[in-house]
Structure formats: structure tokens, C-alpha cells
CSV table of C-alpha atoms in Angstrom, one decimal:
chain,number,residue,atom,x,y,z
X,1,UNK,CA,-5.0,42.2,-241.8
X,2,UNK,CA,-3.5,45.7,-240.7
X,3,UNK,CA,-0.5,46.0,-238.3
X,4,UNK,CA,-3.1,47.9,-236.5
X,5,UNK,CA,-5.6,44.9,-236.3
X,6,UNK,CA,-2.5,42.8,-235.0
X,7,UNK,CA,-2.2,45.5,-232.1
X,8,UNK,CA,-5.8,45.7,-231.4
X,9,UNK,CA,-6.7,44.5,-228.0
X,10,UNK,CA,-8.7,41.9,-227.1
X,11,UNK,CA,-10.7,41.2,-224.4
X,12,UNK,CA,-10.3,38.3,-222.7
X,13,UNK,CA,-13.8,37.7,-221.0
X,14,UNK,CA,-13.6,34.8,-218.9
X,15,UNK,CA,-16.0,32.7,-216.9
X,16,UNK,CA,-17.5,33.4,-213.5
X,17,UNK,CA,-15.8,31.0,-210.8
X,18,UNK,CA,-17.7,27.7,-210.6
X,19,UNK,CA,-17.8,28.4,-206.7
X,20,UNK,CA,-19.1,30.7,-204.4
X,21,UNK,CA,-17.5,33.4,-202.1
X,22,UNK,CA,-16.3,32.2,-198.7
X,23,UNK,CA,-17.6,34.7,-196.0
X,24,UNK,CA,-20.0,35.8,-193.8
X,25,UNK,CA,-22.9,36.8,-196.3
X,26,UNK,CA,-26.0,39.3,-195.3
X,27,UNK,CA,-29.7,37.8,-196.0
X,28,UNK,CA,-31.5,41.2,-194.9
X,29,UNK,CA,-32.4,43.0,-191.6
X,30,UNK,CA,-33.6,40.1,-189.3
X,31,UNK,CA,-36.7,41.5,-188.2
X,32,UNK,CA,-38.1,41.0,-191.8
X,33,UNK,CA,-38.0,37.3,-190.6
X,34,UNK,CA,-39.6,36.7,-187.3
X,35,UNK,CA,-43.3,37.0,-188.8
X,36,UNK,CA,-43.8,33.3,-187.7
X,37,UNK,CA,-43.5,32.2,-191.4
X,38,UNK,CA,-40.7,30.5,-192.9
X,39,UNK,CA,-38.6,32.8,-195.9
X,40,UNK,CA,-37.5,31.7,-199.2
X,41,UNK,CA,-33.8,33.0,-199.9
X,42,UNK,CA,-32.6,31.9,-203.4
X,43,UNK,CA,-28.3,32.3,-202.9
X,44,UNK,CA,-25.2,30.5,-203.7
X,45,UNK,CA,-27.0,28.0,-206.7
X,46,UNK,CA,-29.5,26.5,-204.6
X,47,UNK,CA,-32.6,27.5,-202.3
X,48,UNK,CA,-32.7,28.5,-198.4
X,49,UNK,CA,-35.5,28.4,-195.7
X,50,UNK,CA,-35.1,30.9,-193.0
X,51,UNK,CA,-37.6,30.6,-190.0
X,52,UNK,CA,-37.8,31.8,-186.1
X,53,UNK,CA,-38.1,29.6,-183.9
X,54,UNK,CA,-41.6,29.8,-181.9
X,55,UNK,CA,-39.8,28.6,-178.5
X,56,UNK,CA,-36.3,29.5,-178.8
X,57,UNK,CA,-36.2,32.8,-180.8
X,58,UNK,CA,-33.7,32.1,-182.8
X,59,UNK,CA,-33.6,32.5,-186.3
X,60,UNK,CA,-32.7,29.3,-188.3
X,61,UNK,CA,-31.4,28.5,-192.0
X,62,UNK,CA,-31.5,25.5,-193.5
X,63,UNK,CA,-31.3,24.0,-197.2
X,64,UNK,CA,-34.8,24.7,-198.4
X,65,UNK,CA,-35.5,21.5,-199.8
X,66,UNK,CA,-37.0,18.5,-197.8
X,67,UNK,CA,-34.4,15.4,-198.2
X,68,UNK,CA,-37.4,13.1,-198.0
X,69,UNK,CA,-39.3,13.8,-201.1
X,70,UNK,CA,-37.8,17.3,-202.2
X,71,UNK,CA,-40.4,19.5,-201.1
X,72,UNK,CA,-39.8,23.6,-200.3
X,73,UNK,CA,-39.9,23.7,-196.7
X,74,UNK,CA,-40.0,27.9,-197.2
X,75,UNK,CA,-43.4,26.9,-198.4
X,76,UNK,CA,-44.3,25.0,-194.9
X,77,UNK,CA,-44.8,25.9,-191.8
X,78,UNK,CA,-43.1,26.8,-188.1
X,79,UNK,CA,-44.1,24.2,-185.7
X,80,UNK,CA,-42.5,25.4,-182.3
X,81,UNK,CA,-38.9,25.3,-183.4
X,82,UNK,CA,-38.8,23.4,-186.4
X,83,UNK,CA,-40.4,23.8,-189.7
X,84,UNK,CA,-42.9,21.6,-191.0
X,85,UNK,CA,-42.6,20.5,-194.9
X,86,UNK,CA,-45.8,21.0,-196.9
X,87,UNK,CA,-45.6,17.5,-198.4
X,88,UNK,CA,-45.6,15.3,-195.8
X,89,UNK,CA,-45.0,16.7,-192.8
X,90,UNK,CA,-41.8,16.2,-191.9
X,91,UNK,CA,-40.1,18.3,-189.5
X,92,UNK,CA,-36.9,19.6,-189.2
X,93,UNK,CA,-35.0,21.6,-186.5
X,94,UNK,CA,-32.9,24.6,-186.4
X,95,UNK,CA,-29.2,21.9,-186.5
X,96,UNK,CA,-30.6,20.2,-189.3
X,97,UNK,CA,-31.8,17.3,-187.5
X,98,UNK,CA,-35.5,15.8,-188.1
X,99,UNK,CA,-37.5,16.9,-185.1
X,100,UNK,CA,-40.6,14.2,-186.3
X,101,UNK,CA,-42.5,12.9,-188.4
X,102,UNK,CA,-46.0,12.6,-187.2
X,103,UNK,CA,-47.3,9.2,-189.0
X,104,UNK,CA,-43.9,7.4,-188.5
X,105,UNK,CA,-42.7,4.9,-185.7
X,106,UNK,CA,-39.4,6.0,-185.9
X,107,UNK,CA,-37.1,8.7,-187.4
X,108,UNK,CA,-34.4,7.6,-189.7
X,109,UNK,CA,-30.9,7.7,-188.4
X,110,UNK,CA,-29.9,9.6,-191.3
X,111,UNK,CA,-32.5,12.3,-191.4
X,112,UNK,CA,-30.5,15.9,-191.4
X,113,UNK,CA,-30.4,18.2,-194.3
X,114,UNK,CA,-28.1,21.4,-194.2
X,115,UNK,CA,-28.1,24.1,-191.5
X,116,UNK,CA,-26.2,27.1,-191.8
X,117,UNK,CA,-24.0,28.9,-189.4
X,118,UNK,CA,-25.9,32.0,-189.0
X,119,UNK,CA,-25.0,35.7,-187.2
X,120,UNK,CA,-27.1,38.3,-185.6
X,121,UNK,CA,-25.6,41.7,-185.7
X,122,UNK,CA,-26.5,45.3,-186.7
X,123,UNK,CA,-29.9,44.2,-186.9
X,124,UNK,CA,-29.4,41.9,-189.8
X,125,UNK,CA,-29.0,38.6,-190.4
X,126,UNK,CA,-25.9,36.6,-191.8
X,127,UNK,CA,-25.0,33.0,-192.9
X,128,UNK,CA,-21.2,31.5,-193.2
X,129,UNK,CA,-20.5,30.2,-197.0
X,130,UNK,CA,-17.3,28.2,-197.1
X,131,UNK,CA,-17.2,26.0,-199.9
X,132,UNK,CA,-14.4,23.9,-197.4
X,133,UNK,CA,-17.2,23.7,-194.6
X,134,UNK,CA,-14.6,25.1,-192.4
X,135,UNK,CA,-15.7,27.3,-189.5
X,136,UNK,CA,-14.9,30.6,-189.9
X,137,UNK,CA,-11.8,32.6,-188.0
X,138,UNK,CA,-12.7,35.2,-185.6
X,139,UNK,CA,-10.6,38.0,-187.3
X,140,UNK,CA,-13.7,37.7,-189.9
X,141,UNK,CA,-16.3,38.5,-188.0
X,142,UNK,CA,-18.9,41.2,-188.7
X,143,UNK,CA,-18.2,44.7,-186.6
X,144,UNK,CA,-20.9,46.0,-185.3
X,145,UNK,CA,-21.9,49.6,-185.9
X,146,UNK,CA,-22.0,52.1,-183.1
X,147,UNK,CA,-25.2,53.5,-184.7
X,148,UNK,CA,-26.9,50.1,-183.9
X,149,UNK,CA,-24.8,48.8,-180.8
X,150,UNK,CA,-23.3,51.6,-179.0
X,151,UNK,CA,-23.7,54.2,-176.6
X,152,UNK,CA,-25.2,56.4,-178.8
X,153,UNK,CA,-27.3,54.4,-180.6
X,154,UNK,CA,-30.5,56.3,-179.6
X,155,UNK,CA,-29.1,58.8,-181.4
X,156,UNK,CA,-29.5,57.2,-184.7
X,157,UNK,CA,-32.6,56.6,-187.2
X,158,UNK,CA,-34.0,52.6,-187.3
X,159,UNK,CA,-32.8,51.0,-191.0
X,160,UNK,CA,-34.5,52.4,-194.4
X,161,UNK,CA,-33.6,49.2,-196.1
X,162,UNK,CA,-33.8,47.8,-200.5
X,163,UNK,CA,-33.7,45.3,-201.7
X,164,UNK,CA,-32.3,44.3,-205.8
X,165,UNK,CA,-32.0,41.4,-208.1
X,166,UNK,CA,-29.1,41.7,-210.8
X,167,UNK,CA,-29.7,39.4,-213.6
X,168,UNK,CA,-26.5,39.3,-216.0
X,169,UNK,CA,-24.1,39.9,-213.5
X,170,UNK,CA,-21.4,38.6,-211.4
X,171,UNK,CA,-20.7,39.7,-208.0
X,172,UNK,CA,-17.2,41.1,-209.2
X,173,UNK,CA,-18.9,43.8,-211.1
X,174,UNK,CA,-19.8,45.3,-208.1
X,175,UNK,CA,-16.8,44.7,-206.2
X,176,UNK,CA,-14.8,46.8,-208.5
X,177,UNK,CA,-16.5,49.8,-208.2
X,178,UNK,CA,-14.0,49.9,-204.7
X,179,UNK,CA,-11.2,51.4,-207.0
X,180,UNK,CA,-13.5,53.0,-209.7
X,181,UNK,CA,-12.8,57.2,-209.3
X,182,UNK,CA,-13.6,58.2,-212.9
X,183,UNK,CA,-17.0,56.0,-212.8
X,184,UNK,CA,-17.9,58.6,-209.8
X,185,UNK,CA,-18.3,61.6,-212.4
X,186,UNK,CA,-19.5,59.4,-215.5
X,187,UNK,CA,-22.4,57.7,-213.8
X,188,UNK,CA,-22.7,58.9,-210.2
X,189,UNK,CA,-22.4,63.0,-211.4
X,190,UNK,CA,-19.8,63.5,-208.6
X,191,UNK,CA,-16.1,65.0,-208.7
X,192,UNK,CA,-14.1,63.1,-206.7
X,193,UNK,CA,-11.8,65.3,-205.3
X,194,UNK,CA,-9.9,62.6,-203.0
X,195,UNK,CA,-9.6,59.5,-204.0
X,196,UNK,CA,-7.4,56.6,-202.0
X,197,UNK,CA,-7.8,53.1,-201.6
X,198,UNK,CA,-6.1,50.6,-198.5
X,199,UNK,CA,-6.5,46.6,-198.9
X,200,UNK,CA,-5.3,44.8,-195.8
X,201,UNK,CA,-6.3,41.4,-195.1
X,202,UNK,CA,-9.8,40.5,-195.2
X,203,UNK,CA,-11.0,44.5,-195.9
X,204,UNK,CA,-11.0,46.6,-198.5
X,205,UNK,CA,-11.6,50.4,-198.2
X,206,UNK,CA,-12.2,53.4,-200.7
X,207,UNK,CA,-11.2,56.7,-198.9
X,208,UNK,CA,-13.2,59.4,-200.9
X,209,UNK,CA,-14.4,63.6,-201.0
X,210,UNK,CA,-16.4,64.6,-203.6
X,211,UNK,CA,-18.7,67.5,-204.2
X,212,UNK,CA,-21.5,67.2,-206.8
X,213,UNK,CA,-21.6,68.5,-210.4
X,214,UNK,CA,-23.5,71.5,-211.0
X,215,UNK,CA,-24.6,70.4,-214.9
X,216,UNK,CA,-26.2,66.9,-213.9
X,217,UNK,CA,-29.8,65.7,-212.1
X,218,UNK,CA,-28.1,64.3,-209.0
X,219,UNK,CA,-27.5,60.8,-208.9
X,220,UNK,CA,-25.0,61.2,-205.4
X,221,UNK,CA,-26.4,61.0,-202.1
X,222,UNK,CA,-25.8,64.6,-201.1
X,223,UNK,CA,-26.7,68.0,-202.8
X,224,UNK,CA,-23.2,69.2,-201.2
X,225,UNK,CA,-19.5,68.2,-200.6
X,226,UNK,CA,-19.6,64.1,-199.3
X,227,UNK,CA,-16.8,62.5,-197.5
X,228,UNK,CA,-16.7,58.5,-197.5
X,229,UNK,CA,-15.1,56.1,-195.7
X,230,UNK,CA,-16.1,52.8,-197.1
X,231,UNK,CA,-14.8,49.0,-195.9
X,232,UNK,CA,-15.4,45.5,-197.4
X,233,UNK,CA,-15.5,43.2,-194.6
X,234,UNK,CA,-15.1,40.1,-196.3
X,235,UNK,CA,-16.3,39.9,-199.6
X,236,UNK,CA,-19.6,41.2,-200.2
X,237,UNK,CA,-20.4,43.3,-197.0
X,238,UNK,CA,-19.6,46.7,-197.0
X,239,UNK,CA,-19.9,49.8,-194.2
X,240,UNK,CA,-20.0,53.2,-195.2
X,241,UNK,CA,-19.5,55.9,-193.2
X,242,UNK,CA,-20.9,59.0,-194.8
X,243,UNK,CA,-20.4,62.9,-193.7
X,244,UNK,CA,-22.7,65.0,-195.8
X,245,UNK,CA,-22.5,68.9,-195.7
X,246,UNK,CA,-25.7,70.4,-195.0
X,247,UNK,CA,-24.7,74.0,-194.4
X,248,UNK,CA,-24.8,76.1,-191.1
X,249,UNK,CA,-21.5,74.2,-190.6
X,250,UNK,CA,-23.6,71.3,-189.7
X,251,UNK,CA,-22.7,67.4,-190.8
X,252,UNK,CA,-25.2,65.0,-191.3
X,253,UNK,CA,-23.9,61.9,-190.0
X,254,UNK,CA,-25.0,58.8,-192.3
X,255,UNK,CA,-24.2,54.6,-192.1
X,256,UNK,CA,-24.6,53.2,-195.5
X,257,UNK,CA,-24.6,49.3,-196.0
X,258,UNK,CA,-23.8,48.0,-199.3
X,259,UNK,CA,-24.0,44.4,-199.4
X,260,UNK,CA,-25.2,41.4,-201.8
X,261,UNK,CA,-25.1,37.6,-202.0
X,262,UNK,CA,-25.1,35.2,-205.0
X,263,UNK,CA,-27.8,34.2,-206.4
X,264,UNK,CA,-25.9,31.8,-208.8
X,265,UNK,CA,-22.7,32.6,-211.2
X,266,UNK,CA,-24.2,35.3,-212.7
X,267,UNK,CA,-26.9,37.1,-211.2
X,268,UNK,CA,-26.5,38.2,-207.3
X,269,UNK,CA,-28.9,40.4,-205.1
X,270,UNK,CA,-27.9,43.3,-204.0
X,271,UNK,CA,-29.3,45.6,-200.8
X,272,UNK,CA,-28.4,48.3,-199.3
X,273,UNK,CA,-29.6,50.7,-196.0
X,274,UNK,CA,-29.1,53.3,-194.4
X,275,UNK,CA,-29.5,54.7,-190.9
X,276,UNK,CA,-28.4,58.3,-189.5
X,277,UNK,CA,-27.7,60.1,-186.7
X,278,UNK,CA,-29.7,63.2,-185.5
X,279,UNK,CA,-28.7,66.7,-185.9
X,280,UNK,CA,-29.5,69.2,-182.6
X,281,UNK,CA,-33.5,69.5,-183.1
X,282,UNK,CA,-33.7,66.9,-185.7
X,283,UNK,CA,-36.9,64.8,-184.4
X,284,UNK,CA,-37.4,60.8,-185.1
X,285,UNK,CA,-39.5,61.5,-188.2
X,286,UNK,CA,-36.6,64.1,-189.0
X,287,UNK,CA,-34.4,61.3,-189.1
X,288,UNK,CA,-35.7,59.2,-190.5
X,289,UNK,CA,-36.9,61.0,-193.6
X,290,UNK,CA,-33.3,61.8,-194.0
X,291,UNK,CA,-32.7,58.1,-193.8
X,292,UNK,CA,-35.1,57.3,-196.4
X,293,UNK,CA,-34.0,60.3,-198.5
X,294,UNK,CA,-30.5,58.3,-198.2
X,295,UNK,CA,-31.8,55.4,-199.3
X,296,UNK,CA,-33.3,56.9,-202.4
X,297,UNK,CA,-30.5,58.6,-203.7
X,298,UNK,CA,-28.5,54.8,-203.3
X,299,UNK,CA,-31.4,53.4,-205.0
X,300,UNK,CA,-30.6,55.8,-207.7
X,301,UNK,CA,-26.6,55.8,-207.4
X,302,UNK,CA,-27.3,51.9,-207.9
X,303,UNK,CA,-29.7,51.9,-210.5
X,304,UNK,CA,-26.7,53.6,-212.9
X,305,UNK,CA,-24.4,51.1,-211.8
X,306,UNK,CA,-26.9,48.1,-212.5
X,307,UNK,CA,-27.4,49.8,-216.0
X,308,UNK,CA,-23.7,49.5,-216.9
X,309,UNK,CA,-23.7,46.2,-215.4
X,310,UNK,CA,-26.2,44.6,-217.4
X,311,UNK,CA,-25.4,45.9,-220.7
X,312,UNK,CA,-21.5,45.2,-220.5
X,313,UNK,CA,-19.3,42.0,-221.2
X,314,UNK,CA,-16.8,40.4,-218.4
X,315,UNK,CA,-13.1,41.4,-218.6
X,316,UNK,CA,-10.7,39.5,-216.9
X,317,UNK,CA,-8.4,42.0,-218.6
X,318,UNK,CA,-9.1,45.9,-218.5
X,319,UNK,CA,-6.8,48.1,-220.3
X,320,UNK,CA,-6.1,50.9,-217.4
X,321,UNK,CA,-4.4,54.2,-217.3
X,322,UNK,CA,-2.9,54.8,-213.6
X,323,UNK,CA,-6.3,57.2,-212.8
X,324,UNK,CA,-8.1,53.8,-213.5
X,325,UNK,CA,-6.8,53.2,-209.5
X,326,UNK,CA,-5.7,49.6,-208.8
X,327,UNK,CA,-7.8,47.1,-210.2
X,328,UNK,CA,-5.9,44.0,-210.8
X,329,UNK,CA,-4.6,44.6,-207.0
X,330,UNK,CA,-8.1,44.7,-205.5
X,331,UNK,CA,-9.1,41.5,-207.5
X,332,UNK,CA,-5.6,39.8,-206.1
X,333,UNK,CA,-7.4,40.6,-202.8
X,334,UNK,CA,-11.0,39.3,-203.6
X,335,UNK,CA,-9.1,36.7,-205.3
X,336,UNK,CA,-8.7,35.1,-201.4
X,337,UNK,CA,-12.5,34.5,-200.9
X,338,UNK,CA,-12.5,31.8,-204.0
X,339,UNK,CA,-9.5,29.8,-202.9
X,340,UNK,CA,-9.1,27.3,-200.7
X,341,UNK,CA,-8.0,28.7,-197.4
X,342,UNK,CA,-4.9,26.8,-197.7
X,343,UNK,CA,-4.3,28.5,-200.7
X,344,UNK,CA,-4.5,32.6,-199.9
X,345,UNK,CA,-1.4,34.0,-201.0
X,346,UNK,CA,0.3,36.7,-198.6
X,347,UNK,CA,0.1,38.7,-202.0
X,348,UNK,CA,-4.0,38.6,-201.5
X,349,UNK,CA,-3.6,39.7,-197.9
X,350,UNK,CA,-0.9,42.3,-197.0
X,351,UNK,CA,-1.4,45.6,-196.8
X,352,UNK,CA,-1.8,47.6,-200.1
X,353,UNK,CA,-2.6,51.3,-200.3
X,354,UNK,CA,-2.9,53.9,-203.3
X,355,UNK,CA,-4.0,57.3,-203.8
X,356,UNK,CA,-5.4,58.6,-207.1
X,357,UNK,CA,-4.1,61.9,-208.3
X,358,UNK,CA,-7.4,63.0,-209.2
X,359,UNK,CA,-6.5,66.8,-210.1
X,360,UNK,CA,-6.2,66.6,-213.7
X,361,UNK,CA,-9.6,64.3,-213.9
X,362,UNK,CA,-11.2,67.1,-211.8
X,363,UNK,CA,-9.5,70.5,-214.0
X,364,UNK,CA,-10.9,68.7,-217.3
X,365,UNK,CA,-14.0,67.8,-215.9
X,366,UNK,CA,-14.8,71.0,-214.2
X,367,UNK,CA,-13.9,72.2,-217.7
X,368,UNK,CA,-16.3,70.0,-219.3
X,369,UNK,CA,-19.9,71.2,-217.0
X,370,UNK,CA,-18.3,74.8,-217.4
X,371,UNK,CA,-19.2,73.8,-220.6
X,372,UNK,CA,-22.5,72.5,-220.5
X,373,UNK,CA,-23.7,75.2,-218.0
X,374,UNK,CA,-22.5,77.9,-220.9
X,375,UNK,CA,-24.0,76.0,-223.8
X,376,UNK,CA,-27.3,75.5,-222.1
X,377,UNK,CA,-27.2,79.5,-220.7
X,378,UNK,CA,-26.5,80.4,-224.4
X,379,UNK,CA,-29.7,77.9,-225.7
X,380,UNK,CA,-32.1,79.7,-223.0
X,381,UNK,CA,-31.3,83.3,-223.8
X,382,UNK,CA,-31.6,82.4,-227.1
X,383,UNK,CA,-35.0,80.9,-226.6
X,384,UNK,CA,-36.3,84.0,-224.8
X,385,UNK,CA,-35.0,86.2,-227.1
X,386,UNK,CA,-38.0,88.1,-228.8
């Protein structure tokens, strides 16, 4: 063996954590469950039942599984406000508590099965994970959107909303993109012109300007120059508030969710929306095409990620140069989700904040599609030439 081999670097891959992330967790937009049917969610290693309530409205969660004989109660039935278990019958209410059991004198004193702490807001629906089964503090709650809650919301499109499975993955992988500038140009086909990044307590935001590369099918969200302003709340929740040049000195205002919850160690489901705000004689439809056109070009901004995702190893130690932005930090602050509450360091929770220098990225990679644009000119004239 080499001196060289004995400096060669070595990844040190690691194992997902054996437990799930404490926080307020998004299951989808909540209309997509008050059908009247009870809804399968498979998320932190086991299987959930979500139903509305036919006399209260509300929407329930509970463990999915019957604790009488183990059958699915997402593949039951909503009897006024408890769901019914295809096996046997057995009901249970939105607290957990068994509502009846129609060919038994009594109930058993000990018949409750899980219910989650769920959360109505923006539209979509949310469940508390705290591996403690602690409450949660409310400095951690969800903030609503003013698209969706406020004074202008009529302003503002309804949700275009997807929904993916990540198989080979842990949530992490996702999680780092937060810090990731070069990864913008690489697999998003953006130059990132400002690229800063702020952790304080429970959020995590990416400040970021980019314009699009001229040498690339676009992969970003915007044909033009993009400015984002993008929070974690929590760990796997995140608003984005997009400002998309459209020309005529107009800005299309856009809200982009990005959110996900585990599926088990290491596959998660990922979904993301989008909703945006009229421009002077945009009509509904207007609005919402542009949502949907949103939508698509996250499906496709995603897609690259979830290619990279699947097809590389875990590294609990990447080798970084300082454009690499501050990794190891933002995983000290995600770090606080998977420890006991008692045990969140103020290291994981004050305030952090860095700003990449992103000029010499951008001069070699304009360099770079100046490039391509000149080698592909050169290869068409060529091609025409008699």
C-alpha cells in the first residue's frame, strides 16, 4: 500500500437513526380525506388510518391496526364518528377509545389503540411525532400562509398538489439540499447568484437568486431570474416563497411547500404544492395554470434530486470545500429533532447564518455554457454547411 492509499479518504456511511423525527409532520391537503372513507397512510415504521368524522367533522388519526385481532381499520368503514374494523366490527373513536362493539355485552376496560395529535392549517393536515409522547411547545407550531389564511387570500390559486415515494433514502438526503448551492447548477440548471443560509431554533432557511442557464432543458421553476426565500419549520416542513420574473416588470408571486414524512428508516414520501397569487387580469384558470405549471417544474426539479438520491451511498462524513455551504452545521441543527428534548444542545438551536461567495462558482460556470452554446453553434453550422 501507497502513502497515497493511506491518505485516501474514506467514507464513513453510517446508519439511519433507529427513531423517527419529532415534529409536526404533513399527511397531505385535508380535503383529499373527507370523502367519507377511511385513508391508509404508511409513516414512521408502522401503518395509519385517517377518517372524518360523519358527526363531528373532524378529521381523526389513529394506529391503523385493530388491537383486537390486528385487522386494517383504513380498510373498514366510518360509522358516524368512529371507524368500523372490517374483521369484526369493532369500533373505535376519534381519542382512541372503542366506541362499540355491536355483538358484545360490554367493552373492555382496556380497549384504546393510538390517536394522534392532529393539526388543520393551510389546508393540510398534520400529525405530532414525538418519540417521548410529549405534547408539543407552541413556538413549534405550523404558520399559516397568508395565501391560504389572510386577507388576501382570494387573491391566490387553490393547491396543485404531488405526491412521491422515495425508496432508498433517508429523510436527511433531502434535508441537505438547504445548504446545497453548487447542486443548483449541476442538477437544477440554475446559477445561483445569492446564496445565504440562517438556522435559528426550530427553522432553517436558504436565502437564494438565481437566473437559469441558457445551455440546459430547464429543470428550475422559472424561465427567468427566481428569488427564494425558503424555511424548515421543524424538520420536514418547508415554505417557500418564490418571486419569479415574468417580464413587463411584472413578479409572479408563488408559495411552494416542500414537505415529506417517513415512511420507515430508509424510504420517506415526499410532496410538494403550490399555490399563487394573481397578476392584474390574471383570471382563476390563469392562476391556476400557473400553479400547475409550478408544480410541474418541482415535479421535475425533484425528480433530479430523487435520481441522485437513489443511486448514492450515506455519508456521515462529506469532504467540503467552503462553497459546499455549511453542512455539518445544518445537520447539528436537524440533529435536535432525534434527541430527546432534554437533550437539544444550545449548539443545535442558536442562531447560525452564512453566506456563500458564489462569484467564482458563477464566472467558471458561465464559462462553462459559453462553452456549450459555442460548441453546439459550431456543430449546427457545420451541419448546414453544403
Amino acid at each position: 500500500m501507497t502513502a497515497l492509499d493511506d491518505e485516501a479518504r474514506v467514507i464513513e456511511a453510517g446508519r439511519p437513526p433507529t427513531r423517527f423525527a419529532r415534529g409536526w409532520h404533513c399527511l397531505g391537503l385535508a380535503d383529499a380525506f373527507k370523502d367519507g372513507a377511511p385513508h391508509e397512510i404508511e409513516a414512521f415504521g408502522t401503518k395509519l388510518v385517517v377518517f372524518q368524522g360523519e358527526d363531528d367533522g373532524a378529521l381523526h388519526v389513529l394506529n391503523a391496526y385493530c388491537p383486537h385481532m390486528g385487522g386494517n381499520l383504513a380498510h373498514g368503514t366510518v360509522k358516524g364518528d368512529a371507524v368500523a374494523c372490517p374483521f369484526h366490527d369493532w369500533r373505535w373513536s376519534g381519542d382512541g377509545r372503542c366506541a362499540g362493539i355491536p355483538y358484545a355485552r360490554r367493552v373492555p376496560p382496556r380497549a384504546r389503540t393510538r390517536s394522534w395529535l392532529t393539526l388543520e392549517r393551510n389546508r393540510q393536515l398534520f400529525v405530532w411525532h414525538d418519540p417521548e409522547g410529549n405534547p408539543p411547545p407552541p413556538e413549534v407550531t405550523v404558520p399559516e400562509i397568508a395565501g391560504i389564511h389572510g386577507p388576501d387570500a382570494g387573491e391566490w390559486s387553490d393547491w396543485n398538489w404531488k405526491t412521491l415515494r422515495v425508496e432508498g433514502a433517508n429523510c436527511r438526503e433531502i434535508v441537505d439540499n438547504v445548504v446545497d448551492m453548487a447542486h443548483f447548477y449541476y442538477v437544477h440548471y440554475a446559477f445561483p447568484e445569492y446564496f445565504k443560509n440562517v438556522f435559528e431554533g426550530h427553522v432553517a432557511t436558504q436565502y437564494m437568486e438565481s437566473s437559469p442557464r441558457g445551455d440546459m432543458e430547464l429543470g428550475t421553476l422559472s424561465s427567468g431570474n427566481l428569488r427564494s426565500d425558503a424555511s424548515y419549520y421543524g424538520p420536514s416542513y418547508m415554505i417557500d416563497h418564490l418571486y419569479s420574473d415574468v417580464g413587463g416588470g411584472l413578479e409572479l408571486e408563488i408559495v411552494l411547500i416542500n414537505c415529506h414524512y417517513p415512511v420507515d428508516a430508509d424510504s420517506f414520501v415526499l410532496q410538494y404544492g403550490a399555490i399563487v397569487r394573481r397578476l392584474p387580469g390574471m383570471t382563476d384558470e390563469q392562476a391556476a395554470e400557473a400553479a400547475a405549471a409550478t408544480a410541474e417544474g418541482a415535479t421535475v426539479g425533484f425528480e433530479q434530486d430523487v435520481e441522485i438520491w437513489r443511486n448514492k451511498t450515506r455519508i456521515d462524513n462529506p469532504l467540503l470545500t467552503e462553497e459546499d455551504g455549511p453542512v455539518y452545521q445544518l445537520r447539528r441543527w436537524y440533529e435536535q429533532f432525534y434527541v430527546d428534548a432534554a437533550d437539544v444542545k444550545d449548539e443545535m438551536t442558536r442562531r447560525f447564518e452564512f453566506e456563500i461567495d458564489t462569484q467564482r462558482a458563477n464566472t467558471a460556470w458561465r464559462a462553462e455554457v459559453d462553452e456549450n452554446l459555442a460548441r453546439r453553434a459550431a456543430a449546427a453550422t457545420e451541419a448546414g454547411a453544403p
